[in-house]
Amino acid sequence: MDSFRFTPPYVEIVMKHFPYLHYETCPFTPLSKELKDCKVALVTTGGLYVEGEQKPYDMEREIKDPGWGDPTYRIIPRNVSKDKVKIAHRHYNKSGVRKDINVLFPLDRFTELENRGEIGLLSQNHYSFQGNIPNTQDLILRFGVEVAIRLHIEKVDLVFMTPA
Amino acid sequence: MPFVLERLLVPRAVAVEHPFGFTLGKPGDREGQMQIIREALKAVKTIEKPGTVIELPYRWVREETDDPQWYDGKYFKPPEKIKK
């Protein structure tokens, strides 16, 4: 598989030279339940927010300071009105998600899986970040941890994550 | 993207060779979206080694009925440079 098959050359250059953090080990928790008994939540880096209720991610600061990206997150409720979900993210083609949010944030598909009993429960709360965060310190030390704690408190067993 | 996943050691991942922003495929393709989701859910059970990336066989096919906006050159490689 070619990770850069469709990306323009500048994206390939940036991603190949990005100073990724290096991890020696990887957390791994075997799933202790059947899928049909699991509570599931969605997490994306697609830059989603709920218009009129939440602030967009800070694109103005990102433009002024390209070494910075907004590391905060937004809670997207499962019953959100789809037309209120907007995107603040400058680095991917949003036309597909705008037409059908399930391309990146498949709330409808997971509702169907819940209705069919293939998963136990679709959580009330789901989470979005925006994926351009060159300096990851605040994400790792604060906002990522906050979302992990929320998911733990909400007794989520399984997270379906989609990048953008 | 397997390139990124392999560097970051994600516990479990499935990858599809789709354009960025079209992770689960084309808008309105309910069946296609569901196929990828089901493969991902299956991988939660089948992956036993942390950091495993399963590359799924689904391929993006450009069709005449596709919205031209999806191929905006800011985000999409020029068609003549995409390997067949």
PDB file of C-alpha atoms in Angstrom:
ATOM      1  CA  MET A   1       0.000   0.000   0.000  1.00  0.00           C
ATOM      2  CA  ASP A   2       1.265   3.446  -0.913  1.00  0.00           C
ATOM      3  CA  SER A   3       0.516   5.864   1.946  1.00  0.00           C
ATOM      4  CA  PHE A   4       1.058   8.820  -0.364  1.00  0.00           C
ATOM      5  CA  ARG A   5      -0.710   7.559  -3.477  1.00  0.00           C
ATOM      6  CA  PHE A   6      -3.157  10.453  -3.610  1.00  0.00           C
ATOM      7  CA  THR A   7      -1.416  13.151  -1.598  1.00  0.00           C
ATOM      8  CA  PRO A   8       0.173  16.148  -3.271  1.00  0.00           C
ATOM      9  CA  PRO A   9       4.000  16.191  -3.097  1.00  0.00           C
ATOM     10  CA  TYR A  10       4.231  18.806  -0.329  1.00  0.00           C
ATOM     11  CA  VAL A  11       2.205  16.610   2.026  1.00  0.00           C
ATOM     12  CA  GLU A  12       4.504  13.664   1.398  1.00  0.00           C
ATOM     13  CA  ILE A  13       7.557  15.813   2.115  1.00  0.00           C
ATOM     14  CA  VAL A  14       6.081  17.183   5.351  1.00  0.00           C
ATOM     15  CA  MET A  15       4.955  13.786   6.606  1.00  0.00           C
ATOM     16  CA  LYS A  16       8.220  12.078   5.743  1.00  0.00           C
ATOM     17  CA  HIS A  17      10.245  14.703   7.599  1.00  0.00           C
ATOM     18  CA  PHE A  18       7.971  15.261  10.581  1.00  0.00           C
ATOM     19  CA  PRO A  19       9.824  14.668  13.877  1.00  0.00           C
ATOM     20  CA  TYR A  20       7.582  11.842  15.114  1.00  0.00           C
ATOM     21  CA  LEU A  21       7.891  10.907  18.759  1.00  0.00           C
ATOM     22  CA  HIS A  22       9.635   7.608  19.200  1.00  0.00           C
ATOM     23  CA  TYR A  23       8.054   5.008  21.442  1.00  0.00           C
ATOM     24  CA  GLU A  24       9.776   1.842  22.609  1.00  0.00           C
ATOM     25  CA  THR A  25       6.566   0.214  23.749  1.00  0.00           C
ATOM     26  CA  CYS A  26       2.934   0.329  22.771  1.00  0.00           C
ATOM     27  CA  PRO A  27      -0.041   0.107  25.124  1.00  0.00           C
ATOM     28  CA  PHE A  28      -2.262  -2.836  24.377  1.00  0.00           C
ATOM     29  CA  THR A  29      -5.404  -3.904  26.182  1.00  0.00           C
ATOM     30  CA  PRO A  30      -6.998  -7.105  24.936  1.00  0.00           C
ATOM     31  CA  LEU A  31     -10.730  -6.762  24.518  1.00  0.00           C
ATOM     32  CA  SER A  32     -12.289  -8.660  27.389  1.00  0.00           C
ATOM     33  CA  LYS A  33     -15.875  -8.624  26.075  1.00  0.00           C
ATOM     34  CA  GLU A  34     -17.696  -9.602  22.950  1.00  0.00           C
ATOM     35  CA  LEU A  35     -18.331  -6.744  20.538  1.00  0.00           C
ATOM     36  CA  LYS A  36     -22.059  -7.140  21.081  1.00  0.00           C
ATOM     37  CA  ASP A  37     -21.507  -6.206  24.726  1.00  0.00           C
ATOM     38  CA  CYS A  38     -19.143  -3.266  24.146  1.00  0.00           C
ATOM     39  CA  LYS A  39     -19.848   0.423  24.539  1.00  0.00           C
ATOM     40  CA  VAL A  40     -18.260   2.231  21.594  1.00  0.00           C
ATOM     41  CA  ALA A  41     -17.210   5.852  21.017  1.00  0.00           C
ATOM     42  CA  LEU A  42     -15.828   7.656  17.975  1.00  0.00           C
ATOM     43  CA  VAL A  43     -12.739   9.852  18.051  1.00  0.00           C
ATOM     44  CA  THR A  44     -11.524  11.773  15.032  1.00  0.00           C
ATOM     45  CA  THR A  45      -8.936  14.393  14.202  1.00  0.00           C
ATOM     46  CA  GLY A  46     -11.200  15.825  11.507  1.00  0.00           C
ATOM     47  CA  GLY A  47     -11.637  19.240  13.166  1.00  0.00           C
ATOM     48  CA  LEU A  48     -15.361  18.844  13.863  1.00  0.00           C
ATOM     49  CA  TYR A  49     -17.256  21.218  16.146  1.00  0.00           C
ATOM     50  CA  VAL A  50     -20.894  22.047  16.834  1.00  0.00           C
ATOM     51  CA  GLU A  51     -21.790  25.415  15.348  1.00  0.00           C
ATOM     52  CA  GLY A  52     -23.453  27.852  17.740  1.00  0.00           C
ATOM     53  CA  GLU A  53     -22.446  25.824  20.790  1.00  0.00           C
ATOM     54  CA  GLN A  54     -18.707  25.415  20.466  1.00  0.00           C
ATOM     55  CA  LYS A  55     -15.873  27.573  19.211  1.00  0.00           C
ATOM     56  CA  PRO A  56     -14.115  26.467  16.039  1.00  0.00           C
ATOM     57  CA  TYR A  57     -10.487  25.400  16.444  1.00  0.00           C
ATOM     58  CA  ASP A  58      -8.158  28.395  16.364  1.00  0.00           C
ATOM     59  CA  MET A  59      -7.222  28.715  12.711  1.00  0.00           C
ATOM     60  CA  GLU A  60      -6.192  32.368  13.000  1.00  0.00           C
ATOM     61  CA  ARG A  61      -3.381  31.551  15.386  1.00  0.00           C
ATOM     62  CA  GLU A  62      -2.336  28.586  13.239  1.00  0.00           C
ATOM     63  CA  ILE A  63      -2.015  30.872  10.219  1.00  0.00           C
ATOM     64  CA  LYS A  64       0.071  33.366  12.207  1.00  0.00           C
ATOM     65  CA  ASP A  65       2.206  30.640  13.765  1.00  0.00           C
ATOM     66  CA  PRO A  66       2.557  27.619  11.448  1.00  0.00           C
ATOM     67  CA  GLY A  67       4.510  25.752  14.125  1.00  0.00           C
ATOM     68  CA  TRP A  68       1.409  25.720  16.300  1.00  0.00           C
ATOM     69  CA  GLY A  69      -1.861  23.822  15.937  1.00  0.00           C
ATOM     70  CA  ASP A  70      -4.920  23.925  18.192  1.00  0.00           C
ATOM     71  CA  PRO A  71      -4.622  20.880  20.514  1.00  0.00           C
ATOM     72  CA  THR A  72      -8.081  21.222  22.110  1.00  0.00           C
ATOM     73  CA  TYR A  73     -11.039  18.913  21.559  1.00  0.00           C
ATOM     74  CA  ARG A  74     -14.794  19.127  21.160  1.00  0.00           C
ATOM     75  CA  ILE A  75     -17.482  16.774  22.425  1.00  0.00           C
ATOM     76  CA  ILE A  76     -19.825  15.742  19.626  1.00  0.00           C
ATOM     77  CA  PRO A  77     -23.059  14.271  21.065  1.00  0.00           C
ATOM     78  CA  ARG A  78     -24.488  11.291  19.220  1.00  0.00           C
ATOM     79  CA  ASN A  79     -27.822  13.028  18.702  1.00  0.00           C
ATOM     80  CA  VAL A  80     -26.239  16.172  17.245  1.00  0.00           C
ATOM     81  CA  SER A  81     -28.017  17.729  14.317  1.00  0.00           C
ATOM     82  CA  LYS A  82     -25.705  16.910  11.392  1.00  0.00           C
ATOM     83  CA  ASP A  83     -26.172  20.302   9.781  1.00  0.00           C
ATOM     84  CA  LYS A  84     -24.703  21.935  12.875  1.00  0.00           C
ATOM     85  CA  VAL A  85     -21.473  19.944  12.673  1.00  0.00           C
ATOM     86  CA  LYS A  86     -18.872  22.127  10.969  1.00  0.00           C
ATOM     87  CA  ILE A  87     -15.190  21.662  10.251  1.00  0.00           C
ATOM     88  CA  ALA A  88     -12.214  23.853  11.165  1.00  0.00           C
ATOM     89  CA  HIS A  89      -9.134  22.164   9.710  1.00  0.00           C
ATOM     90  CA  ARG A  90      -6.913  23.559   6.960  1.00  0.00           C
ATOM     91  CA  HIS A  91      -5.148  20.430   5.793  1.00  0.00           C
ATOM     92  CA  TYR A  92      -7.530  17.995   4.162  1.00  0.00           C
ATOM     93  CA  ASN A  93     -10.259  17.989   1.563  1.00  0.00           C
ATOM     94  CA  LYS A  94     -13.463  18.473   3.517  1.00  0.00           C
ATOM     95  CA  SER A  95     -15.935  18.245   0.640  1.00  0.00           C
ATOM     96  CA  GLY A  96     -16.632  14.537   1.227  1.00  0.00           C
ATOM     97  CA  VAL A  97     -17.268  14.913   4.953  1.00  0.00           C
ATOM     98  CA  ARG A  98     -19.483  17.934   4.341  1.00  0.00           C
ATOM     99  CA  LYS A  99     -21.618  15.855   2.025  1.00  0.00           C
ATOM    100  CA  ASP A 100     -21.681  12.770   4.256  1.00  0.00           C
ATOM    101  CA  ILE A 101     -20.194  12.942   7.731  1.00  0.00           C
ATOM    102  CA  ASN A 102     -20.018   9.130   7.816  1.00  0.00           C
ATOM    103  CA  VAL A 103     -17.012   9.261   5.512  1.00  0.00           C
ATOM    104  CA  LEU A 104     -14.957  10.263   8.543  1.00  0.00           C
ATOM    105  CA  PHE A 105     -17.241  10.231  11.573  1.00  0.00           C
ATOM    106  CA  PRO A 106     -19.648   7.332  11.039  1.00  0.00           C
ATOM    107  CA  LEU A 107     -22.313   8.062  13.642  1.00  0.00           C
ATOM    108  CA  ASP A 108     -25.070   6.692  11.387  1.00  0.00           C
ATOM    109  CA  ARG A 109     -23.181   3.481  10.612  1.00  0.00           C
ATOM    110  CA  PHE A 110     -22.499   2.814  14.298  1.00  0.00           C
ATOM    111  CA  THR A 111     -26.123   3.556  15.156  1.00  0.00           C
ATOM    112  CA  GLU A 112     -27.038   0.869  12.641  1.00  0.00           C
ATOM    113  CA  LEU A 113     -24.568  -1.551  14.240  1.00  0.00           C
ATOM    114  CA  GLU A 114     -26.121  -0.777  17.621  1.00  0.00           C
ATOM    115  CA  ASN A 115     -29.629  -1.355  16.265  1.00  0.00           C
ATOM    116  CA  ARG A 116     -28.540  -4.682  14.791  1.00  0.00           C
ATOM    117  CA  GLY A 117     -26.932  -5.737  18.055  1.00  0.00           C
ATOM    118  CA  GLU A 118     -23.461  -6.002  16.521  1.00  0.00           C
ATOM    119  CA  ILE A 119     -22.143  -3.611  19.166  1.00  0.00           C
ATOM    120  CA  GLY A 120     -23.589  -3.193  22.632  1.00  0.00           C
ATOM    121  CA  LEU A 121     -24.097   0.534  22.920  1.00  0.00           C
ATOM    122  CA  LEU A 122     -23.048   3.631  21.034  1.00  0.00           C
ATOM    123  CA  SER A 123     -21.844   6.157  23.594  1.00  0.00           C
ATOM    124  CA  GLN A 124     -23.614   9.463  24.139  1.00  0.00           C
ATOM    125  CA  ASN A 125     -20.417  11.472  23.688  1.00  0.00           C
ATOM    126  CA  HIS A 126     -17.891  11.360  20.862  1.00  0.00           C
ATOM    127  CA  TYR A 127     -14.760  13.440  20.427  1.00  0.00           C
ATOM    128  CA  SER A 128     -13.009  15.474  17.792  1.00  0.00           C
ATOM    129  CA  PHE A 129      -9.585  17.056  17.630  1.00  0.00           C
ATOM    130  CA  GLN A 130      -8.178  18.809  14.591  1.00  0.00           C
ATOM    131  CA  GLY A 131      -5.232  16.880  13.268  1.00  0.00           C
ATOM    132  CA  ASN A 132      -2.661  19.560  12.552  1.00  0.00           C
ATOM    133  CA  ILE A 133      -0.779  19.752  15.844  1.00  0.00           C
ATOM    134  CA  PRO A 134       2.940  20.131  15.084  1.00  0.00           C
ATOM    135  CA  ASN A 135       3.796  20.691  18.745  1.00  0.00           C
ATOM    136  CA  THR A 136       2.159  17.790  20.556  1.00  0.00           C
ATOM    137  CA  GLN A 137       3.053  18.634  24.149  1.00  0.00           C
ATOM    138  CA  ASP A 138      -0.340  20.046  25.210  1.00  0.00           C
ATOM    139  CA  LEU A 139      -2.142  17.271  23.355  1.00  0.00           C
ATOM    140  CA  ILE A 140      -0.171  14.536  25.089  1.00  0.00           C
ATOM    141  CA  LEU A 141       0.013  16.063  28.563  1.00  0.00           C
ATOM    142  CA  ARG A 142      -3.427  17.612  28.805  1.00  0.00           C
ATOM    143  CA  PHE A 143      -6.114  17.334  26.157  1.00  0.00           C
ATOM    144  CA  GLY A 144      -5.482  13.766  25.080  1.00  0.00           C
ATOM    145  CA  VAL A 145      -5.422  12.713  28.726  1.00  0.00           C
ATOM    146  CA  GLU A 146      -8.690  14.561  29.377  1.00  0.00           C
ATOM    147  CA  VAL A 147     -10.425  12.697  26.578  1.00  0.00           C
ATOM    148  CA  ALA A 148      -9.020   9.383  27.807  1.00  0.00           C
ATOM    149  CA  ILE A 149     -10.346  10.132  31.314  1.00  0.00           C
ATOM    150  CA  ARG A 150     -13.753  11.097  29.922  1.00  0.00           C
ATOM    151  CA  LEU A 151     -13.934   7.866  27.933  1.00  0.00           C
ATOM    152  CA  HIS A 152     -12.971   5.931  31.047  1.00  0.00           C
ATOM    153  CA  ILE A 153     -15.624   7.670  33.175  1.00  0.00           C
ATOM    154  CA  GLU A 154     -18.188   7.031  30.433  1.00  0.00           C
ATOM    155  CA  LYS A 155     -17.249   3.320  30.600  1.00  0.00           C
ATOM    156  CA  VAL A 156     -16.370   3.126  26.927  1.00  0.00           C
ATOM    157  CA  ASP A 157     -14.852  -0.241  25.994  1.00  0.00           C
ATOM    158  CA  LEU A 158     -13.798   0.491  22.472  1.00  0.00           C
ATOM    159  CA  VAL A 159     -12.858   3.569  20.452  1.00  0.00           C
ATOM    160  CA  PHE A 160     -13.040   3.844  16.669  1.00  0.00           C
ATOM    161  CA  MET A 161     -10.507   6.468  15.606  1.00  0.00           C
ATOM    162  CA  THR A 162     -10.285   8.162  12.223  1.00  0.00           C
ATOM    163  CA  PRO A 163      -7.441  10.464  11.185  1.00  0.00           C
ATOM    164  CA  ALA A 164      -7.521  13.691   9.204  1.00  0.00           C
TER     165      ALA A 164
ATOM    166  CA  MET B   1      -1.495   5.876   6.489  1.00  0.00           C
ATOM    167  CA  PRO B   2       0.742   2.893   7.243  1.00  0.00           C
ATOM    168  CA  PHE B   3       3.787   5.202   6.964  1.00  0.00           C
ATOM    169  CA  VAL B   4       2.640   7.199   9.997  1.00  0.00           C
ATOM    170  CA  LEU B   5       1.097   4.285  11.911  1.00  0.00           C
ATOM    171  CA  GLU B   6       4.353   2.336  11.801  1.00  0.00           C
ATOM    172  CA  ARG B   7       6.255   5.263  13.267  1.00  0.00           C
ATOM    173  CA  LEU B   8       3.805   5.982  16.067  1.00  0.00           C
ATOM    174  CA  LEU B   9       3.136   2.424  17.229  1.00  0.00           C
ATOM    175  CA  VAL B  10      -0.644   2.498  17.349  1.00  0.00           C
ATOM    176  CA  PRO B  11      -2.010  -0.518  19.273  1.00  0.00           C
ATOM    177  CA  ARG B  12      -4.255  -1.703  16.433  1.00  0.00           C
ATOM    178  CA  ALA B  13      -4.979  -0.244  13.042  1.00  0.00           C
ATOM    179  CA  VAL B  14      -6.501  -1.018   9.701  1.00  0.00           C
ATOM    180  CA  ALA B  15      -5.418   1.037   6.696  1.00  0.00           C
ATOM    181  CA  VAL B  16      -7.136   1.810   3.431  1.00  0.00           C
ATOM    182  CA  GLU B  17      -5.566   3.391   0.374  1.00  0.00           C
ATOM    183  CA  HIS B  18      -8.068   6.220   0.129  1.00  0.00           C
ATOM    184  CA  PRO B  19      -7.496   9.945  -0.342  1.00  0.00           C
ATOM    185  CA  PHE B  20      -6.993  11.844   2.907  1.00  0.00           C
ATOM    186  CA  GLY B  21     -10.382  12.981   4.228  1.00  0.00           C
ATOM    187  CA  PHE B  22     -12.191  10.039   2.599  1.00  0.00           C
ATOM    188  CA  THR B  23     -11.204   7.472   5.198  1.00  0.00           C
ATOM    189  CA  LEU B  24     -14.284   5.286   4.830  1.00  0.00           C
ATOM    190  CA  GLY B  25     -14.723   5.889   1.112  1.00  0.00           C
ATOM    191  CA  LYS B  26     -17.144   7.942  -0.907  1.00  0.00           C
ATOM    192  CA  PRO B  27     -20.034  10.004   0.463  1.00  0.00           C
ATOM    193  CA  GLY B  28     -23.278   8.051   0.402  1.00  0.00           C
ATOM    194  CA  ASP B  29     -21.581   4.660   0.011  1.00  0.00           C
ATOM    195  CA  ARG B  30     -23.221   3.090   3.030  1.00  0.00           C
ATOM    196  CA  GLU B  31     -22.159  -0.464   2.209  1.00  0.00           C
ATOM    197  CA  GLY B  32     -18.545   0.515   1.557  1.00  0.00           C
ATOM    198  CA  GLN B  33     -18.368   2.445   4.809  1.00  0.00           C
ATOM    199  CA  MET B  34     -19.861  -0.464   6.718  1.00  0.00           C
ATOM    200  CA  GLN B  35     -17.408  -2.964   5.183  1.00  0.00           C
ATOM    201  CA  ILE B  36     -14.402  -0.988   6.428  1.00  0.00           C
ATOM    202  CA  ILE B  37     -15.938  -0.481   9.875  1.00  0.00           C
ATOM    203  CA  ARG B  38     -16.647  -4.203  10.189  1.00  0.00           C
ATOM    204  CA  GLU B  39     -13.076  -5.029   9.172  1.00  0.00           C
ATOM    205  CA  ALA B  40     -11.814  -2.619  11.845  1.00  0.00           C
ATOM    206  CA  LEU B  41     -14.044  -4.160  14.497  1.00  0.00           C
ATOM    207  CA  LYS B  42     -12.906  -7.632  13.490  1.00  0.00           C
ATOM    208  CA  ALA B  43      -9.288  -6.491  13.840  1.00  0.00           C
ATOM    209  CA  VAL B  44      -9.884  -5.574  17.478  1.00  0.00           C
ATOM    210  CA  LYS B  45     -10.238  -9.279  18.121  1.00  0.00           C
ATOM    211  CA  THR B  46      -7.743 -10.691  15.622  1.00  0.00           C
ATOM    212  CA  ILE B  47      -4.769  -8.383  16.234  1.00  0.00           C
ATOM    213  CA  GLU B  48      -2.704  -9.821  19.049  1.00  0.00           C
ATOM    214  CA  LYS B  49       0.583  -7.965  18.600  1.00  0.00           C
ATOM    215  CA  PRO B  50       0.695  -4.246  19.537  1.00  0.00           C
ATOM    216  CA  GLY B  51       1.548  -2.028  16.589  1.00  0.00           C
ATOM    217  CA  THR B  52      -0.016  -4.305  13.985  1.00  0.00           C
ATOM    218  CA  VAL B  53      -1.400  -2.565  10.891  1.00  0.00           C
ATOM    219  CA  ILE B  54      -3.746  -4.544   8.667  1.00  0.00           C
ATOM    220  CA  GLU B  55      -3.845  -3.208   5.115  1.00  0.00           C
ATOM    221  CA  LEU B  56      -7.331  -3.618   3.697  1.00  0.00           C
ATOM    222  CA  PRO B  57      -7.756  -4.476   0.016  1.00  0.00           C
ATOM    223  CA  TYR B  58     -10.267  -1.744  -0.838  1.00  0.00           C
ATOM    224  CA  ARG B  59      -9.071   0.603  -3.558  1.00  0.00           C
ATOM    225  CA  TRP B  60     -10.269   4.055  -4.518  1.00  0.00           C
ATOM    226  CA  VAL B  61     -11.706   4.093  -8.023  1.00  0.00           C
ATOM    227  CA  ARG B  62     -12.203   7.432  -9.723  1.00  0.00           C
ATOM    228  CA  GLU B  63     -15.544   7.576 -11.507  1.00  0.00           C
ATOM    229  CA  GLU B  64     -17.162  10.071 -13.820  1.00  0.00           C
ATOM    230  CA  THR B  65     -19.987  10.599 -11.363  1.00  0.00           C
ATOM    231  CA  ASP B  66     -17.545  11.712  -8.624  1.00  0.00           C
ATOM    232  CA  ASP B  67     -17.781  15.317  -7.475  1.00  0.00           C
ATOM    233  CA  PRO B  68     -14.880  17.306  -9.038  1.00  0.00           C
ATOM    234  CA  GLN B  69     -14.402  19.021  -5.647  1.00  0.00           C
ATOM    235  CA  TRP B  70     -13.000  15.769  -4.269  1.00  0.00           C
ATOM    236  CA  TYR B  71     -10.018  16.152  -6.552  1.00  0.00           C
ATOM    237  CA  ASP B  72      -9.060  19.708  -5.619  1.00  0.00           C
ATOM    238  CA  GLY B  73      -5.374  20.017  -6.495  1.00  0.00           C
ATOM    239  CA  LYS B  74      -4.525  21.598  -3.151  1.00  0.00           C
ATOM    240  CA  TYR B  75      -5.177  18.257  -1.492  1.00  0.00           C
ATOM    241  CA  PHE B  76      -4.937  15.796  -4.357  1.00  0.00           C
ATOM    242  CA  LYS B  77      -1.997  14.659  -6.462  1.00  0.00           C
ATOM    243  CA  PRO B  78      -2.286  15.612 -10.157  1.00  0.00           C
ATOM    244  CA  PRO B  79      -4.071  12.664 -11.861  1.00  0.00           C
ATOM    245  CA  GLU B  80      -1.228  12.075 -14.335  1.00  0.00           C
ATOM    246  CA  LYS B  81       1.167  11.460 -11.426  1.00  0.00           C
ATOM    247  CA  ILE B  82      -0.956   8.851  -9.691  1.00  0.00           C
ATOM    248  CA  LYS B  83       0.389   5.343 -10.297  1.00  0.00           C
ATOM    249  CA  LYS B  84      -2.079   3.009 -11.952  1.00  0.00           C
TER     250      LYS B  84
END
